[in-house]
Amino acid sequence: MSGKGRGLGVAAVVVGLLGVVLTVGALAYVRNSYGSSTISSQSMAPTYKPGDRIIYEQVGGGEVHRGDVVLFSAPDRYGFSASVMQRVVGVGGDRVVCCTGSGTAARITVNGKPLAEPYVKQGDVDGVHKTYDVTVPKGRLFLLGDNRANSMDSRFFASDHDGTVADSAVRGRVTDARTVASGFGAAVIGGVVLVLVGIGLGIAAFVVRRRQQRAVPVAPWPVQQG
């Protein structure tokens, strides 16, 4: 095979393998790093409503921050092992107090500063008129639902570490499904395109080789003279 045909063949293999690696790598990464679940309760309305499909990133509790929505498991508290979804309001060392003001003007304070919570249902950050003053222990989280009038969250388990949850109970952090889907889709599409380009280069290499074989002159049979 000439230099041109050989070069096309090598390029076909390299590009094709890159495409396979990219596609398989993207599939493996998503499978090991993300999960999905369907909302079944009203506790996080209106942010997430029953029937909504969510995507979560599989991270530990040490990686979450205030404002994150997390999935966690607390079978001793709820009586089932399935994940519960709530929002992180306080992390280790925070002092969470409810509430200053009243009605829609009420605010939870974190370390003495009013917390802006535009996500709560109907602007009601209190919900059940239950006061609390909690200093979150290190390695634990204070969690509340966005639907404060209908959420069995940290407020109702004061006898258990002031209602806080161990960060080791966290199973994942809810993330933007569109961002994950678009990134994953782009990686897979890119991998498939590279595979197709590799196949195209392979076909081109085959065609070049065939043409070169046809172009090789055939030596004539010797003529015997008597």
CSV table of C-alpha atoms in Angstrom, one decimal:
chain,number,residue,atom,x,y,z
A,1,MET,CA,0.0,0.0,0.0
A,2,SER,CA,1.3,3.4,-0.9
A,3,GLY,CA,1.9,6.2,1.6
A,4,LYS,CA,-1.5,7.7,0.9
A,5,GLY,CA,-3.5,4.5,1.4
A,6,ARG,CA,-1.5,3.6,4.5
A,7,GLY,CA,-2.0,7.0,6.0
A,8,LEU,CA,-5.8,6.8,5.5
A,9,GLY,CA,-5.8,3.4,7.1
A,10,VAL,CA,-3.9,4.6,10.1
A,11,ALA,CA,-6.1,7.6,10.4
A,12,ALA,CA,-9.2,5.4,10.2
A,13,VAL,CA,-8.1,3.2,13.1
A,14,VAL,CA,-7.0,6.2,15.3
A,15,VAL,CA,-10.2,8.3,14.7
A,16,GLY,CA,-12.5,5.2,15.1
A,17,LEU,CA,-10.9,4.2,18.4
A,18,LEU,CA,-11.1,7.8,19.7
A,19,GLY,CA,-14.8,7.7,18.9
A,20,VAL,CA,-15.4,4.4,20.7
A,21,VAL,CA,-13.4,5.6,23.7
A,22,LEU,CA,-15.3,8.9,23.9
A,23,THR,CA,-18.7,7.2,23.6
A,24,VAL,CA,-18.0,4.4,26.1
A,25,GLY,CA,-16.3,6.8,28.4
A,26,ALA,CA,-19.3,9.2,28.4
A,27,LEU,CA,-21.7,6.3,29.1
A,28,ALA,CA,-19.6,5.0,31.9
A,29,TYR,CA,-19.2,8.4,33.5
A,30,VAL,CA,-22.9,9.2,33.5
A,31,ARG,CA,-23.7,5.8,34.8
A,32,ASN,CA,-21.3,6.0,37.7
A,33,SER,CA,-21.8,9.7,38.5
A,34,TYR,CA,-25.5,10.4,38.1
A,35,GLY,CA,-28.8,8.9,38.9
A,36,SER,CA,-32.5,9.8,38.3
A,37,SER,CA,-35.6,9.6,40.4
A,38,THR,CA,-39.3,10.6,40.3
A,39,ILE,CA,-40.9,13.0,42.8
A,40,SER,CA,-43.7,11.4,44.8
A,41,SER,CA,-44.6,14.0,47.4
A,42,GLN,CA,-45.6,17.6,47.8
A,43,SER,CA,-42.8,18.5,50.3
A,44,MET,CA,-40.6,20.3,47.7
A,45,ALA,CA,-43.4,22.1,45.8
A,46,PRO,CA,-43.4,24.3,44.0
A,47,THR,CA,-39.8,23.8,43.0
A,48,TYR,CA,-40.3,20.1,42.4
A,49,LYS,CA,-43.8,18.6,42.1
A,50,PRO,CA,-45.1,15.0,42.1
A,51,GLY,CA,-44.4,13.3,38.9
A,52,ASP,CA,-41.3,15.5,38.1
A,53,ARG,CA,-38.2,13.6,37.0
A,54,ILE,CA,-35.0,14.8,38.5
A,55,ILE,CA,-31.3,14.1,37.9
A,56,TYR,CA,-28.9,13.9,40.8
A,57,GLU,CA,-25.2,13.9,41.0
A,58,GLN,CA,-23.8,11.2,43.3
A,59,VAL,CA,-21.8,13.2,45.8
A,60,GLY,CA,-21.2,12.9,49.6
A,61,GLY,CA,-22.6,15.2,52.2
A,62,GLY,CA,-19.2,16.9,52.6
A,63,GLU,CA,-19.5,18.3,49.1
A,64,VAL,CA,-22.9,20.0,49.5
A,65,HIS,CA,-23.5,23.6,50.4
A,66,ARG,CA,-26.4,25.8,51.7
A,67,GLY,CA,-29.1,26.0,49.2
A,68,ASP,CA,-28.4,22.7,47.6
A,69,VAL,CA,-31.2,20.2,47.2
A,70,VAL,CA,-30.1,16.7,48.3
A,71,LEU,CA,-31.3,13.2,48.4
A,72,PHE,CA,-30.6,11.3,51.6
A,73,SER,CA,-31.6,8.2,53.4
A,74,ALA,CA,-32.8,8.1,57.0
A,75,PRO,CA,-34.6,4.8,57.6
A,76,ASP,CA,-34.5,5.2,61.4
A,77,ARG,CA,-36.3,8.5,61.1
A,78,TYR,CA,-38.8,7.8,58.3
A,79,GLY,CA,-39.3,4.1,58.5
A,80,PHE,CA,-38.2,3.4,55.0
A,81,SER,CA,-34.9,3.2,53.1
A,82,ALA,CA,-35.9,5.1,50.0
A,83,SER,CA,-34.3,8.5,49.5
A,84,VAL,CA,-35.9,11.7,50.8
A,85,MET,CA,-35.4,15.1,49.1
A,86,GLN,CA,-34.9,18.3,51.0
A,87,ARG,CA,-32.9,21.5,50.9
A,88,VAL,CA,-29.8,22.3,52.8
A,89,VAL,CA,-30.4,25.3,55.1
A,90,GLY,CA,-27.5,24.9,57.5
A,91,VAL,CA,-24.2,23.0,57.4
A,92,GLY,CA,-21.8,22.2,60.3
A,93,GLY,CA,-21.2,25.2,62.5
A,94,ASP,CA,-24.2,27.2,61.3
A,95,ARG,CA,-26.8,28.6,63.7
A,96,VAL,CA,-30.2,28.4,62.2
A,97,VAL,CA,-33.1,30.3,63.9
A,98,CYS,CA,-36.8,30.7,63.0
A,99,CYS,CA,-38.0,33.2,62.6
A,100,THR,CA,-37.8,37.0,62.4
A,101,GLY,CA,-40.9,38.8,61.3
A,102,SER,CA,-44.2,37.2,60.5
A,103,GLY,CA,-46.3,36.0,57.5
A,104,THR,CA,-44.6,36.5,54.1
A,105,ALA,CA,-42.2,38.9,55.8
A,106,ALA,CA,-40.8,36.2,58.1
A,107,ARG,CA,-37.2,35.1,57.6
A,108,ILE,CA,-35.0,32.3,58.8
A,109,THR,CA,-31.7,33.6,60.0
A,110,VAL,CA,-28.4,31.7,59.4
A,111,ASN,CA,-25.5,33.0,61.6
A,112,GLY,CA,-27.6,36.1,62.4
A,113,LYS,CA,-28.3,37.0,58.7
A,114,PRO,CA,-31.8,36.7,57.1
A,115,LEU,CA,-31.9,34.0,54.5
A,116,ALA,CA,-33.5,34.9,51.2
A,117,GLU,CA,-35.6,31.9,50.1
A,118,PRO,CA,-37.5,32.8,46.9
A,119,TYR,CA,-38.2,29.0,46.3
A,120,VAL,CA,-40.5,28.4,49.2
A,121,LYS,CA,-44.2,27.9,48.5
A,122,GLN,CA,-46.2,31.1,48.6
A,123,GLY,CA,-43.3,32.9,50.3
A,124,ASP,CA,-44.1,31.1,53.6
A,125,VAL,CA,-40.7,30.2,55.2
A,126,ASP,CA,-42.3,29.3,58.5
A,127,GLY,CA,-45.2,27.1,57.5
A,128,VAL,CA,-46.2,25.5,60.8
A,129,HIS,CA,-45.3,28.3,63.2
A,130,LYS,CA,-42.7,26.1,64.8
A,131,THR,CA,-39.8,28.0,66.4
A,132,TYR,CA,-36.3,26.6,66.6
A,133,ASP,CA,-32.8,27.7,67.4
A,134,VAL,CA,-30.3,25.1,66.2
A,135,THR,CA,-26.5,25.1,66.0
A,136,VAL,CA,-25.6,22.5,63.4
A,137,PRO,CA,-23.0,20.0,64.7
A,138,LYS,CA,-19.9,19.4,62.5
A,139,GLY,CA,-20.6,16.7,60.0
A,140,ARG,CA,-24.3,17.2,60.0
A,141,LEU,CA,-26.9,19.2,58.0
A,142,PHE,CA,-30.1,21.0,58.8
A,143,LEU,CA,-32.7,20.3,56.1
A,144,LEU,CA,-36.0,21.8,55.2
A,145,GLY,CA,-38.6,21.2,52.4
A,146,ASP,CA,-39.6,24.1,50.1
A,147,ASN,CA,-43.2,23.5,51.0
A,148,ARG,CA,-42.9,24.5,54.7
A,149,ALA,CA,-46.5,23.8,55.5
A,150,ASN,CA,-46.3,20.2,54.3
A,151,SER,CA,-42.8,18.8,54.9
A,152,MET,CA,-41.6,16.4,57.6
A,153,ASP,CA,-38.1,17.8,57.8
A,154,SER,CA,-35.5,18.8,60.5
A,155,ARG,CA,-38.1,20.8,62.4
A,156,PHE,CA,-39.9,17.7,63.5
A,157,PHE,CA,-37.0,15.6,64.8
A,158,ALA,CA,-35.6,17.9,67.5
A,159,SER,CA,-34.8,14.9,69.8
A,160,ASP,CA,-32.5,13.5,67.2
A,161,HIS,CA,-29.4,15.8,67.1
A,162,ASP,CA,-31.7,18.9,66.9
A,163,GLY,CA,-33.2,17.4,63.7
A,164,THR,CA,-30.0,17.5,61.8
A,165,VAL,CA,-29.0,14.7,59.5
A,166,ALA,CA,-25.5,13.2,59.2
A,167,ASP,CA,-23.8,14.2,56.0
A,168,SER,CA,-22.9,10.5,55.4
A,169,ALA,CA,-26.6,9.9,54.8
A,170,VAL,CA,-26.5,12.0,51.6
A,171,ARG,CA,-26.8,10.0,48.4
A,172,GLY,CA,-26.7,12.8,45.9
A,173,ARG,CA,-27.3,16.5,44.9
A,174,VAL,CA,-30.1,17.4,42.5
A,175,THR,CA,-28.7,19.1,39.4
A,176,ASP,CA,-29.9,20.7,36.3
A,177,ALA,CA,-31.2,17.8,34.1
A,178,ARG,CA,-30.9,19.9,30.9
A,179,THR,CA,-27.2,20.6,31.5
A,180,VAL,CA,-26.4,17.0,32.2
A,181,ALA,CA,-28.4,15.8,29.2
A,182,SER,CA,-26.9,18.3,26.8
A,183,GLY,CA,-23.3,17.5,28.0
A,184,PHE,CA,-23.9,13.8,27.8
A,185,GLY,CA,-25.6,14.1,24.5
A,186,ALA,CA,-22.8,16.2,23.0
A,187,ALA,CA,-20.2,13.6,24.2
A,188,VAL,CA,-22.1,10.7,22.7
A,189,ILE,CA,-22.8,12.5,19.4
A,190,GLY,CA,-19.2,13.5,19.2
A,191,GLY,CA,-18.1,9.9,19.7
A,192,VAL,CA,-20.5,8.6,17.1
A,193,VAL,CA,-19.3,11.2,14.6
A,194,LEU,CA,-15.7,10.2,15.1
A,195,VAL,CA,-16.6,6.5,14.6
A,196,LEU,CA,-18.4,7.4,11.4
A,197,VAL,CA,-15.5,9.4,10.2
A,198,GLY,CA,-13.2,6.5,11.0
A,199,ILE,CA,-15.4,4.2,9.0
A,200,GLY,CA,-15.3,6.7,6.1
A,201,LEU,CA,-11.5,6.9,6.3
A,202,GLY,CA,-11.4,3.1,6.3
A,203,ILE,CA,-13.5,3.0,3.2
A,204,ALA,CA,-11.4,5.6,1.5
A,205,ALA,CA,-8.2,3.6,2.4
A,206,PHE,CA,-9.8,0.5,0.8
A,207,VAL,CA,-10.7,2.3,-2.4
A,208,VAL,CA,-7.2,3.8,-2.7
A,209,ARG,CA,-5.7,0.4,-2.2
A,210,ARG,CA,-7.9,-1.2,-4.9
A,211,ARG,CA,-7.1,1.6,-7.4
A,212,GLN,CA,-3.4,1.2,-6.8
A,213,GLN,CA,-3.6,-2.6,-7.3
A,214,ARG,CA,-5.4,-2.1,-10.6
A,215,ALA,CA,-2.8,0.5,-11.7
A,216,VAL,CA,0.1,-1.9,-11.3
A,217,PRO,CA,1.3,-3.0,-14.8
A,218,VAL,CA,1.2,-6.7,-15.5
A,219,ALA,CA,4.4,-8.2,-17.0
A,220,PRO,CA,3.8,-9.8,-20.4
A,221,TRP,CA,4.2,-13.5,-20.9
A,222,PRO,CA,7.6,-14.3,-22.5
A,223,VAL,CA,7.3,-15.3,-26.2
A,224,GLN,CA,9.2,-18.4,-27.2
A,225,GLN,CA,11.0,-18.2,-30.6
A,226,GLY,CA,11.8,-21.3,-32.5
